[in-house]
Coordinates of C-alpha atoms and ligand atoms in Angstrom, one line a residue:
X1 CA 108.6 87.3 44.7
X2 CA 111.9 88.6 46.1
X3 CA 112.0 88.7 49.9
X4 CA 112.8 91.9 51.6
X5 CA 116.0 91.8 53.6
X6 CA 116.2 93.9 56.8
X7 CA 118.7 96.8 56.3
X8 CA 121.8 96.1 58.3
X9 CA 124.7 98.4 58.9
X10 CA 127.9 97.4 57.1
X11 CA 129.8 94.9 59.1
X12 CA 126.9 93.9 61.3
X13 CA 126.6 90.2 61.8
X14 CA 123.5 88.1 62.4
X15 CA 122.3 88.3 66.0
X16 CA 124.0 91.7 66.5
X17 CA 123.0 95.2 65.7
X18 CA 125.1 98.2 64.9
X19 CA 125.7 101.1 67.3
X20 CA 126.3 104.5 65.8
X21 CA 128.5 107.4 66.9
X22 CA 126.1 110.4 66.7
X23 CA 129.1 112.7 66.1
X24 CA 129.7 110.9 62.7
X25 CA 126.5 109.0 62.0
X26 CA 128.6 105.9 61.4
X27 CA 128.6 102.5 63.0
X28 CA 131.5 102.0 65.4
X29 CA 130.5 98.8 67.3
X30 CA 127.8 96.2 67.7
X31 CA 125.6 94.8 70.5
X32 CA 123.8 91.5 70.8
X33 CA 120.3 91.5 69.2
X34 CA 118.6 89.2 71.6
X35 CA 115.4 87.5 70.5
X36 CA 112.3 87.7 72.6
X37 CA 112.3 83.9 73.0
X38 CA 115.5 84.1 74.9
X39 CA 113.7 86.0 77.7
X40 CA 112.1 82.9 79.3
X41 CA 115.4 81.4 80.3
X42 CA 116.7 84.8 81.5
X43 CA 113.6 85.5 83.6
X44 CA 113.7 82.0 85.1
X45 CA 117.3 82.6 86.2
X46 CA 116.4 85.9 87.7
X47 CA 113.6 84.3 89.6
X48 CA 115.9 81.6 91.0
X49 CA 118.5 84.2 92.0
X50 CA 115.8 86.2 93.8
X51 CA 115.5 83.5 96.6
X52 CA 119.0 84.1 97.9
X53 CA 119.2 87.8 97.2
X54 CA 116.0 88.7 99.0
X55 CA 117.0 86.8 102.1
X56 CA 120.1 88.8 103.2
X57 CA 119.7 92.6 103.5
X58 CA 123.1 93.0 105.1
X59 CA 124.8 91.2 102.2
X60 CA 122.8 93.4 99.8
X61 CA 124.1 96.6 101.4
X62 CA 127.7 95.6 101.2
X63 CA 127.3 94.4 97.6
X64 CA 125.8 97.7 96.5
X65 CA 128.6 99.7 98.2
X66 CA 131.2 97.4 96.6
X67 CA 129.4 97.9 93.2
X68 CA 129.6 101.7 93.7
X69 CA 133.4 101.5 94.3
X70 CA 133.8 99.3 91.3
X71 CA 131.9 101.8 89.0
X72 CA 134.0 104.7 90.3
X73 CA 137.1 102.7 89.4
X74 CA 135.8 102.0 85.9
X75 CA 135.0 105.6 85.2
X76 CA 137.9 106.1 82.7
X77 CA 136.6 103.2 80.6
X78 CA 132.9 104.0 81.0
X79 CA 133.0 107.8 80.2
X80 CA 134.5 107.8 76.7
X81 CA 132.2 104.9 75.7
X82 CA 129.2 106.7 76.9
X83 CA 130.2 109.8 75.1
X84 CA 130.9 107.9 71.9
X85 CA 127.4 106.3 71.7
X86 CA 125.4 109.0 73.3
X87 CA 127.2 112.2 72.1
X88 CA 127.4 114.2 75.3
X89 CA 130.7 116.0 76.2
X90 CA 133.1 113.9 78.2
X91 CA 132.7 115.9 81.3
X92 CA 129.0 115.3 81.3
X93 CA 129.7 111.5 81.0
X94 CA 131.8 111.7 84.1
X95 CA 129.1 113.6 85.9
X96 CA 126.6 110.9 84.9
X97 CA 128.8 108.2 86.3
X98 CA 129.2 110.2 89.5
X99 CA 125.4 110.3 89.8
X100 CA 125.2 106.6 89.1
X101 CA 127.5 105.7 92.0
X102 CA 125.8 108.2 94.2
X103 CA 122.5 106.4 93.6
X104 CA 124.1 103.0 94.5
X105 CA 125.4 104.4 97.7
X106 CA 122.2 106.2 98.6
X107 CA 120.1 103.1 98.3
X108 CA 122.6 100.8 100.0
X109 CA 120.6 100.7 103.2
X110 CA 118.7 97.8 104.7
X111 CA 114.9 97.9 104.0
X112 CA 112.8 99.3 106.8
X113 CA 112.2 96.7 109.6
X114 CA 108.7 95.6 110.8
X115 CA 106.3 98.6 111.3
X116 CA 103.6 98.2 113.9
X117 CA 100.1 99.3 113.0
X118 CA 98.2 100.9 115.9
X119 CA 94.5 101.6 115.6
X120 CA 93.4 101.3 119.3
X121 CA 92.2 97.7 119.0
X122 CA 93.8 94.9 121.0
X123 CA 95.6 93.4 118.1
X124 CA 99.3 93.3 117.3
X125 CA 99.6 93.7 113.6
X126 CA 102.6 94.9 111.7
X127 CA 103.9 95.5 108.2
X128 CA 106.9 93.5 107.0
X129 CA 108.2 95.0 103.8
X130 CA 108.8 92.3 101.2
X131 CA 110.4 92.3 97.7
X132 CA 108.4 91.7 94.6
X133 CA 110.5 89.4 92.4
X134 CA 112.2 90.0 89.0
X135 CA 111.9 93.6 87.9
X136 CA 112.0 94.7 84.3
X137 CA 113.8 98.1 83.9
X138 CA 113.5 99.7 80.5
X139 CA 115.4 102.9 79.9
X140 CA 116.0 105.5 77.1
X141 CA 119.1 106.9 75.5
X142 CA 119.5 110.3 77.0
X143 CA 121.1 109.3 80.4
X144 CA 121.7 105.6 79.9
X145 CA 123.7 105.0 83.0
X146 CA 122.1 107.4 85.4
X147 CA 118.6 106.2 84.5
X148 CA 119.6 102.6 84.6
X149 CA 120.9 103.0 88.1
X150 CA 117.8 105.0 89.1
X151 CA 115.9 101.8 88.4
X152 CA 118.2 99.0 89.5
X153 CA 119.7 100.6 92.7
X154 CA 116.4 100.8 94.6
X155 CA 115.0 97.6 93.0
X156 CA 118.1 95.6 94.1
X157 CA 118.2 97.3 97.6
X158 CA 114.7 96.2 98.1
X159 CA 115.7 92.5 97.4
X160 CA 114.4 92.1 93.9
X161 CA 116.4 90.9 90.9
X162 CA 116.6 93.1 87.8
X163 CA 116.5 92.6 84.0
X164 CA 117.7 95.8 82.5
X165 CA 117.0 96.7 78.9
X166 CA 118.8 99.8 77.5
X167 CA 117.9 101.7 74.4
X168 CA 119.3 100.1 71.2
X169 CA 120.9 103.6 70.6
X170 CA 123.0 103.3 73.7
X171 CA 123.6 99.7 74.8
X172 CA 127.4 99.7 75.1
X173 CA 128.3 101.7 78.2
X174 CA 125.3 100.1 80.0
X175 CA 126.7 96.6 79.1
X176 CA 130.0 97.6 80.7
X177 CA 128.3 99.1 83.7
X178 CA 126.3 95.9 84.3
X179 CA 129.4 93.8 84.0
X180 CA 131.2 96.0 86.5
X181 CA 128.2 96.0 89.0
X182 CA 127.5 92.3 88.5
X183 CA 131.0 91.4 89.6
X184 CA 130.0 92.6 93.1
X185 CA 126.7 90.7 93.1
X186 CA 125.7 87.0 93.0
X187 CA 125.0 85.6 89.5
X188 CA 121.8 86.5 87.7
X189 CA 120.8 89.2 90.3
X190 CA 121.3 91.9 87.6
X191 CA 121.1 90.9 84.0
X192 CA 121.2 93.1 80.9
X193 CA 119.3 92.2 77.7
X194 CA 119.9 94.2 74.5
X195 CA 118.1 94.1 71.3
X196 CA 115.7 95.9 69.0
X197 CA 111.9 95.8 69.3
X198 CA 109.9 93.7 70.1
X199 CA 112.3 92.8 72.8
X200 CA 111.1 95.5 75.2
X201 CA 107.5 94.8 74.5
X202 CA 108.0 91.1 75.3
X203 CA 110.0 92.0 78.5
X204 CA 107.2 94.3 79.7
X205 CA 104.5 91.7 79.2
X206 CA 106.5 88.6 80.4
X207 CA 104.5 86.7 83.0
X208 CA 107.5 86.2 85.2
X209 CA 108.1 89.9 85.8
X210 CA 106.5 91.4 88.9
X211 CA 107.3 95.1 88.4
X212 CA 107.9 97.0 85.1
X213 CA 109.7 100.2 85.7
X214 CA 110.0 102.2 82.5
X215 CA 111.5 105.6 81.5
X216 CA 110.8 106.9 78.0
X217 CA 108.2 108.5 75.8
X218 CA 104.4 108.7 76.5
X219 CA 103.5 106.6 73.5
X220 CA 105.8 103.7 74.5
X221 CA 104.8 104.1 78.2
X222 CA 101.2 103.4 77.2
X223 CA 102.3 100.3 75.3
X224 CA 104.3 99.2 78.3
X225 CA 101.3 99.6 80.6
X226 CA 99.1 97.7 78.2
X227 CA 101.7 94.9 78.0
X228 CA 102.1 94.7 81.8
X229 CA 98.3 94.5 82.2
X230 CA 98.6 90.9 80.9
X231 CA 100.3 89.7 84.1
X232 CA 99.0 92.6 86.2
X233 CA 102.6 93.4 87.2
X234 CA 103.2 96.7 89.0
X235 CA 104.0 99.5 86.6
X236 CA 106.1 102.7 87.2
X237 CA 106.3 105.1 84.3
X238 CA 108.6 108.1 84.0
X239 CA 107.6 109.7 80.8
X240 CA 108.1 112.9 78.8
X241 CA 107.8 116.5 79.9
X242 CA 107.2 119.9 78.4
X243 CA 108.4 122.1 81.3
X244 CA 107.7 125.8 81.2
X245 CA 109.9 128.5 82.8
X246 CA 107.9 131.6 83.8
X247 CA 109.9 134.8 84.2
X248 CA 108.4 137.4 86.5
X249 CA 108.4 141.2 86.0
X250 CA 111.2 141.7 88.5
X251 CA 113.6 139.2 86.9
X252 CA 117.1 140.4 85.7
X253 CA 117.5 138.7 82.3
X254 CA 121.2 139.0 82.2
X255 CA 121.6 137.6 85.7
X256 CA 119.6 134.4 85.1
X257 CA 120.6 133.9 81.4
X258 CA 123.4 131.3 82.0
X259 CA 121.3 129.2 84.4
X260 CA 118.2 129.4 82.2
X261 CA 120.1 128.6 79.0
X262 CA 121.7 125.5 80.5
X263 CA 118.5 124.4 82.0
X264 CA 117.2 124.2 78.4
X265 CA 120.3 123.1 76.5
X266 CA 122.2 120.7 78.8
X267 CA 122.6 117.3 77.2
X268 CA 121.6 119.0 73.9
X269 CA 118.1 119.6 75.3
X270 CA 117.5 115.9 75.6
X271 CA 116.4 116.0 79.3
X272 CA 112.9 115.0 80.3
X273 CA 112.8 117.9 82.7
X274 CA 114.6 120.5 80.6
X275 CA 113.1 123.9 80.2
X276 CA 111.2 123.4 76.9
X277 CA 109.4 126.8 76.7
X278 CA 110.0 130.2 78.3
X279 CA 107.3 132.7 79.1
X280 CA 108.5 136.3 79.6
X281 CA 106.6 139.5 80.3
X282 CA 106.1 141.5 77.1
X283 CA 108.2 144.3 78.4
X284 CA 111.2 142.0 79.0
X285 CA 110.8 139.5 76.1
X286 CA 113.3 140.9 73.7
X287 CA 115.9 141.3 76.4
X288 CA 115.4 137.7 77.4
X289 CA 115.6 136.5 73.7
X290 CA 118.8 138.5 73.2
X291 CA 120.5 137.2 76.4
X292 CA 119.7 133.6 75.5
X293 CA 120.6 134.0 71.8
X294 CA 124.0 135.4 72.9
X295 CA 124.7 132.2 74.9
X296 CA 123.5 130.0 72.0
X297 CA 125.8 131.8 69.6
X298 CA 128.9 131.4 71.8
X299 CA 128.3 127.8 72.9
X300 CA 130.9 125.5 71.5
X301 CA 129.2 122.7 69.6
X302 CA 131.3 119.6 68.8
X303 CA 131.8 115.9 69.2
X304 CA 131.7 115.0 72.9
X305 CA 135.3 113.7 72.7
X306 CA 136.6 116.9 71.2
X307 CA 138.2 119.0 74.0
X308 CA 136.2 122.2 74.8
X309 CA 132.9 120.9 73.4
X310 CA 130.0 122.2 75.4
X311 CA 127.1 120.8 73.3
X312 CA 127.3 117.5 71.5
X313 CA 125.1 116.2 68.6
X314 CA 121.5 115.0 68.9
X315 CA 121.7 111.3 69.8
X316 CA 120.0 109.7 66.8
X317 CA 118.6 110.3 63.3
X318 CA 114.9 110.0 64.2
X319 CA 115.3 112.4 67.1
X320 CA 117.2 114.9 64.8
X321 CA 114.3 114.6 62.3
X322 CA 111.9 115.4 65.1
X323 CA 113.9 118.5 66.1
X324 CA 114.1 119.7 62.4
X325 CA 110.3 119.1 61.9
X326 CA 109.3 121.1 65.0
X327 CA 111.6 123.9 64.1
X328 CA 110.5 124.0 60.4
X329 CA 106.9 124.0 61.5
X330 CA 107.5 126.9 64.0
X331 CA 109.2 129.0 61.2
X332 CA 106.2 128.2 58.9
X333 CA 103.9 129.3 61.7
X334 CA 105.6 132.7 61.7
X335 CA 108.4 132.2 64.3
X336 CA 111.8 133.8 63.9
X337 CA 115.0 131.9 64.5
X338 CA 117.1 134.6 66.3
X339 CA 120.0 132.2 66.1
X340 CA 120.3 128.6 64.8
X341 CA 117.3 127.0 63.2
X342 CA 119.2 124.5 61.1
X343 CA 121.4 121.4 61.0
X344 CA 125.1 122.1 61.1
X345 CA 127.0 121.5 57.8
X346 CA 129.1 118.6 59.1
X347 CA 128.7 114.8 59.4
X348 CA 126.7 113.5 62.4
X349 CA 123.5 114.7 64.0
X350 CA 124.5 118.3 64.9
X351 CA 121.8 121.0 65.2
X352 CA 122.7 124.6 65.9
X353 CA 121.5 125.8 69.3
X354 CA 118.3 127.6 68.4
X355 CA 116.3 130.5 70.1
X356 CA 112.9 131.1 68.6
X357 CA 111.0 134.3 69.0
X358 CA 107.5 135.3 67.8
X359 CA 106.3 131.7 68.2
X360 CA 102.5 131.2 68.2
X361 CA 101.3 129.6 71.5
X362 CA 99.9 126.6 69.5
X363 CA 102.9 125.7 67.4
X364 CA 104.2 122.1 68.0
X365 CA 107.5 123.3 69.3
X366 CA 105.4 124.8 72.2
X367 CA 102.7 122.2 72.6
X368 CA 104.9 119.0 72.1
X369 CA 108.2 117.8 73.5
X370 CA 110.9 118.9 71.1
X371 CA 113.7 117.1 73.1
X372 CA 116.5 118.9 71.4
X373 CA 118.5 122.2 71.3
X374 CA 115.6 124.5 70.4
X375 CA 113.9 126.9 72.8
X376 CA 110.9 129.0 72.1
X377 CA 110.5 132.3 74.1
X378 CA 106.9 133.5 74.4
X379 CA 105.6 136.8 75.6
X380 CA 102.8 137.1 78.2
X381 CA 100.7 140.1 79.2
X382 CA 99.7 139.1 82.8
X383 CA 100.6 136.3 85.2
X384 CA 97.3 134.5 84.9
X385 CA 97.9 134.2 81.2
X386 CA 101.4 132.8 81.8
X387 CA 100.2 130.2 84.4
X388 CA 97.3 129.1 82.2
X389 CA 99.7 128.6 79.2
X390 CA 102.2 126.7 81.4
X391 CA 99.5 124.4 82.6
X392 CA 97.8 124.0 79.2
X393 CA 99.5 120.8 78.3
X394 CA 99.0 117.0 78.7
X395 CA 102.4 116.8 80.4
X396 CA 103.0 117.5 84.1
X397 CA 106.7 116.8 84.9
X398 CA 108.2 120.1 86.1
X399 CA 108.2 123.8 85.9
X400 CA 110.0 126.9 87.2
X401 CA 109.4 130.5 88.2
X402 CA 112.2 133.1 88.0
X403 CA 112.2 136.5 89.8
X404 CA 113.8 138.6 92.6
X405 CA 110.9 138.5 95.1
X406 CA 111.2 134.8 96.2
X407 CA 107.8 134.8 98.0
X408 CA 106.0 136.1 94.9
X409 CA 107.9 133.5 92.8
X410 CA 106.9 130.7 95.2
X411 CA 103.2 131.8 95.1
X412 CA 103.3 131.5 91.3
X413 CA 105.2 128.2 91.5
X414 CA 102.4 126.8 93.7
X415 CA 99.9 127.2 90.9
X416 CA 101.9 125.0 88.5
X417 CA 100.3 121.6 87.7
X418 CA 103.3 119.3 87.7
X419 CA 105.4 117.1 90.0
X420 CA 108.3 119.5 90.8
X421 CA 108.5 123.3 90.7
X422 CA 111.7 125.1 91.0
X423 CA 112.5 128.8 91.8
X424 CA 115.3 130.5 90.0
X425 CA 116.7 127.2 88.7
X426 CA 115.3 124.1 87.0
X427 CA 115.8 120.3 86.9
X428 CA 118.0 120.0 90.0
X429 CA 117.0 116.9 91.9
X430 CA 118.2 115.6 95.3
X431 CA 118.4 111.8 95.7
X432 CA 116.2 112.2 98.7
X433 CA 113.2 113.8 97.1
X434 CA 110.3 112.1 95.4
X435 CA 110.2 112.5 91.6
X436 CA 106.8 112.0 90.1
X437 CA 105.2 113.4 87.0
X438 CA 101.5 113.9 86.8
X439 CA 99.1 113.7 83.9
X440 CA 100.8 112.1 80.9
X441 CA 104.3 112.5 82.5
X442 CA 104.1 109.4 84.6
X443 CA 102.6 106.9 87.1
X444 CA 104.3 106.1 90.4
X445 CA 107.1 107.8 92.3
X446 CA 110.8 107.5 92.0
X447 CA 113.5 108.9 94.2
X448 CA 114.1 108.9 97.9
X449 CA 112.3 106.4 100.2
X450 CA 109.4 106.5 97.8
X451 CA 111.6 104.9 95.1
X452 CA 112.5 102.1 97.5
X453 CA 108.9 101.5 98.6
X454 CA 107.9 101.4 94.9
X455 CA 109.9 98.2 94.8
X456 CA 108.5 96.7 98.0
X457 CA 105.1 95.3 99.0
X458 CA 103.6 95.5 102.4
X459 CA 103.0 92.1 103.9
X460 CA 100.8 92.4 107.0
X461 CA 100.8 89.9 109.9
X462 CA 97.7 90.4 112.1
X463 CA 97.3 88.6 115.4
X464 CA 95.4 89.2 118.7
X465 CA 97.4 90.5 121.7
X466 CA 96.7 87.2 123.5
X467 CA 95.0 84.0 122.6
X468 CA 91.3 84.1 123.4
X469 CA 89.6 81.0 124.9
Ligands
LIG501 P1 111.2 105.5 73.9 O1 109.9 105.5 74.5 O2 111.3 105.5 72.4 O3 112.2 104.3 74.3 C1 112.4 104.1 75.7 C2 112.8 102.6 75.9 O4 111.7 101.8 75.5 C3 114.0 102.1 75.0 O5 114.7 101.2 75.7 C4 113.2 101.5 73.8 O6 114.0 100.5 73.1 C5 112.1 100.8 74.6 N1 110.9 100.4 73.8 C6 110.5 100.9 72.6 N2 109.3 100.4 72.2 C7 108.9 99.6 73.2 C8 107.7 98.8 73.5 N3 106.8 98.7 72.6 N4 107.7 98.2 74.7 C9 108.6 98.2 75.6 N5 109.8 99.0 75.4 C10 109.9 99.6 74.2 O7 111.9 106.8 74.4 P2 113.3 107.5 74.0 O8 113.1 108.1 72.6 O9 114.4 106.4 74.1 O10 113.6 108.5 75.1 C11 113.1 109.8 75.1 C12 111.8 110.0 75.9 O11 112.1 109.6 77.3 C13 111.4 111.5 76.0 O12 110.0 111.5 75.9 C14 111.8 111.9 77.4 O13 111.1 112.9 78.0 C15 111.6 110.6 78.2 N6 112.3 110.6 79.4 C16 111.6 110.7 80.6 C17 112.3 110.7 81.8 C18 111.6 110.9 83.1 O14 112.2 110.6 84.2 N7 110.3 111.3 83.2 C19 113.7 110.7 81.8 C20 114.4 110.6 80.6 C21 113.7 110.5 79.4

């Protein structure tokens, strides 16, 4: 019987896998395809490096600050590479790099000192915050550098060592980032591993890992949690979202249209906390549809490296297939593509920015995460109906309310079942705030001091005030 050979991109050698440019659909480089059995040695080195790294918080702070400066200096090399493999416009790659260095600087602080515990008894007990050990950080392809730094900056600041696994769709800019950051750190404190599955599954379940911090889809998040259960490592999961934007009766559609459009279409809609569905009062629905469609029609779609591009391609072929499937199903369910609704007739994974009207509430483009440049706009009759529809999902990442009366908008926002609710904007996060999805959108808290504590454990020393006879 003939043996089946794995399909390999032209020019890809053994032990490496091809990286495609989503603007052409063609391979342009390769990355190491590491085998799961290589992880034992890598984790052992990370464990050894942990001993020195955890011991000196002052050295950690200066190393992270030096790393941030080095990443800034490497921006002109990082940005085009990120755009080439991810697809986003060059200006967005630079913005992603700026957020990466901002994270390194934000977390470059010593961990909190001993904290006394007072409960009225004559004991002197205190918490001493300790690091956990080697941390596995597994990230997706939509913001490869920003999400990697969101994992490794707090983990390193806390005194852990990190093994970072990027998505096989976007390994290259992350490899460069890690090499730049690592120059400022002792050896083996931050290590990148690249490869196709089952590399991530093995990393998540490796017995030497003490914290698995994962960003990606709900399905993979469940698999990661099952894997980490083997060693009972701590698990942080930042998963998908299906954020609703509710527009109130007093909203001015033309005034908010730019903000709302980009809250849905930035990064080609491939943002966990993008607006993924819009609920508008029946009276205003057609105006909202028209205002958004006008933006969709005039947005410049093109390769991220082409000057003037505002929207790049979808990152990869499976994701494009998902966007096409959701859209085709919506049209079959009776929706109308006011603009877009199809792939662009050019090489690469380009999909026309799409505004859908007359979409049934239960069509998959509404109930699932489309994660692409397609936005359904749904009419509602009263605010209770809108809030109920917004909350009627397994996801619970974010949501937003848009209107002129801010107190009324805030009262509606307070009824949303999610981790973050915005008023008159969407998806803006400060480094200092907690970021935590509820329901299927996640487990654990990232961001701000909570992100740091997620990488620390409380060690309690408990002693009497004085020795008793
Ligand atoms: P994905 O779950 O397919 O992959 C994420 C990462 O997990 C990749 O590195 C992948 O190689 C790896 N992986 C795949 N199978 C694995 C397994 N069995 N065990 C361990 N690791 C495995 O997600 P994706 O398609 O790369 O990213 C898109 C998803 O990420 C969307 O659902 C999006 O909403 C979500 N996301 C969430 C956030 C957030 O902060 N909540 C941020 C960005 C993206």
